XYZ file of C-alpha atoms in Angstrom:
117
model
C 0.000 0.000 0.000
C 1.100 3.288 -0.540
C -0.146 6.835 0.949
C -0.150 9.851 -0.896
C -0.052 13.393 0.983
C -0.522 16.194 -1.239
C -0.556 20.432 -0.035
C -0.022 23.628 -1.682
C -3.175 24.607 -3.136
C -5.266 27.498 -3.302
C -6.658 30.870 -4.877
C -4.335 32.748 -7.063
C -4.782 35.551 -9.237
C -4.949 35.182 -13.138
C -0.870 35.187 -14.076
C 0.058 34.079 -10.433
C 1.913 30.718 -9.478
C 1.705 28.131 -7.349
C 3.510 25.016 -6.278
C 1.819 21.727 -5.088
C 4.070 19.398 -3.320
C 3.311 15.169 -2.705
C 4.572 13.071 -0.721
C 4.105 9.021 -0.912
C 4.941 6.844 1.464
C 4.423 2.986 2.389
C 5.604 0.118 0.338
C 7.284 2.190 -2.712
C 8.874 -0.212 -5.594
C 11.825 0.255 -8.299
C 9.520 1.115 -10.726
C 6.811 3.932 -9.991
C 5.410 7.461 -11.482
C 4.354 10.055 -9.937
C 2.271 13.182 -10.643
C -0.942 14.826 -10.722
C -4.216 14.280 -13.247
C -6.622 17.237 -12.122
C -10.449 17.535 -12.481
C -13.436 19.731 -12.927
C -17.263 18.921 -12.456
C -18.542 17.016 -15.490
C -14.971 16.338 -17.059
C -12.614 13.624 -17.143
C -9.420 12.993 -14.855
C -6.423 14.761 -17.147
C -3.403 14.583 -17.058
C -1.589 17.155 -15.852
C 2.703 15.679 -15.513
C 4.416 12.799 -14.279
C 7.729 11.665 -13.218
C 9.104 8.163 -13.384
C 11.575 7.302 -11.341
C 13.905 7.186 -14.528
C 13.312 11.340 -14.086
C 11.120 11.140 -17.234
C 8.670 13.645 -17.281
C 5.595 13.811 -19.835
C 2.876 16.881 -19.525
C -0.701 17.650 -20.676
C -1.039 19.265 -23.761
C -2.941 22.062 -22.234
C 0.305 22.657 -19.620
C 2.227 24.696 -22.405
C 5.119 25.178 -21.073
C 3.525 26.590 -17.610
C 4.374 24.145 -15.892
C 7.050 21.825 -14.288
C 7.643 18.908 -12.921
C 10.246 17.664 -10.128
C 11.737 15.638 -7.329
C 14.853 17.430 -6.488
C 15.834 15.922 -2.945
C 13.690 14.658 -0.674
C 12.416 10.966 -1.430
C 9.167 10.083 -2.970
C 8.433 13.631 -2.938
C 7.323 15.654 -5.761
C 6.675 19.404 -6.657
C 4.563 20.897 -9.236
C 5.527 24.493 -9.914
C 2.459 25.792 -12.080
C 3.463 29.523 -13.041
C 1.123 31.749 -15.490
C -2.117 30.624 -14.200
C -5.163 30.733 -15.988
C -9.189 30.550 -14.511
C -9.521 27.272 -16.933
C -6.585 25.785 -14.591
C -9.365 25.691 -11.596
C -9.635 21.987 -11.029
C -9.104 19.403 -7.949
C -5.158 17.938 -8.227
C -4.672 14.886 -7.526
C -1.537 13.621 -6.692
C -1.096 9.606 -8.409
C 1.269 7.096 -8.015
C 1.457 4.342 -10.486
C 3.616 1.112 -9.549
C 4.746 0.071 -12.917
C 5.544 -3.512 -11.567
C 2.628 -4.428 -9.916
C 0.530 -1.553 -12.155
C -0.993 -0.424 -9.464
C -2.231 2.976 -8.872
C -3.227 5.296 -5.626
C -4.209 8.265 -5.174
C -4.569 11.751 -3.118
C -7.197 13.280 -1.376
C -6.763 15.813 -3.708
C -6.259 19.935 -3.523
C -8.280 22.592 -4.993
C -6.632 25.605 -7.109
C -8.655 28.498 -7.688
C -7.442 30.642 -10.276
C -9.855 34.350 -10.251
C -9.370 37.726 -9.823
């Protein structure tokens, strides 16, 4: 089992930034990714980045450059640094891992971001 413990969301202003930070714990294997999908009311779950433990990244279409992806020290942690926000970024994040081995996959409880003015 793993547990996922995702913070950093919020209300920003249109053009603002924001970084989300998750941290997974439990019974972590060689294999893994981690990231976020995020969701609105009435849409699907998209994808939004993910790391593999290679330090491959991949990104949502929609990110366009806005946003990265990392896991610079600490282990099984992530960050999302999400910089020139837009009001069609306002979704729930949820933070995902994915064991590739067992292809498995947990997730957050999930953190709003509110982008408005």
């Amino acid at each position: 089992q793993v547990q996922l413990v995702e913070s950093g969301g919020g209300l920003v202003q249109p053009g603002g930034s924001l970084r989300l930070s998750c941290a997974a714990s439990g019974s972590i294997n060689s294999r893994y990714a981690m990231g976020w999908y995020r969701q609105v009311p009435g849409r699907q779950r998209d994808l939004v980045a993910t790391i593999f433990n290679t330090g491959g990244t991949n990104y949502g279409d929609f990110v366009k450059d806005r946003f990265t992806i990392s896991r610079p020290n600490a282990e099984n942690t992530v960050y999302l640094q999400m910089s020139s926000l837009q009001p069609e970024d306002t979704a729930v994040y949820y933070c995902t891992y994915y064991d590739v081995i067992l292809r498995q996959q947990y997730w957050g409880q999930g953190t709003q971001v509110t982008v408005s003015s």
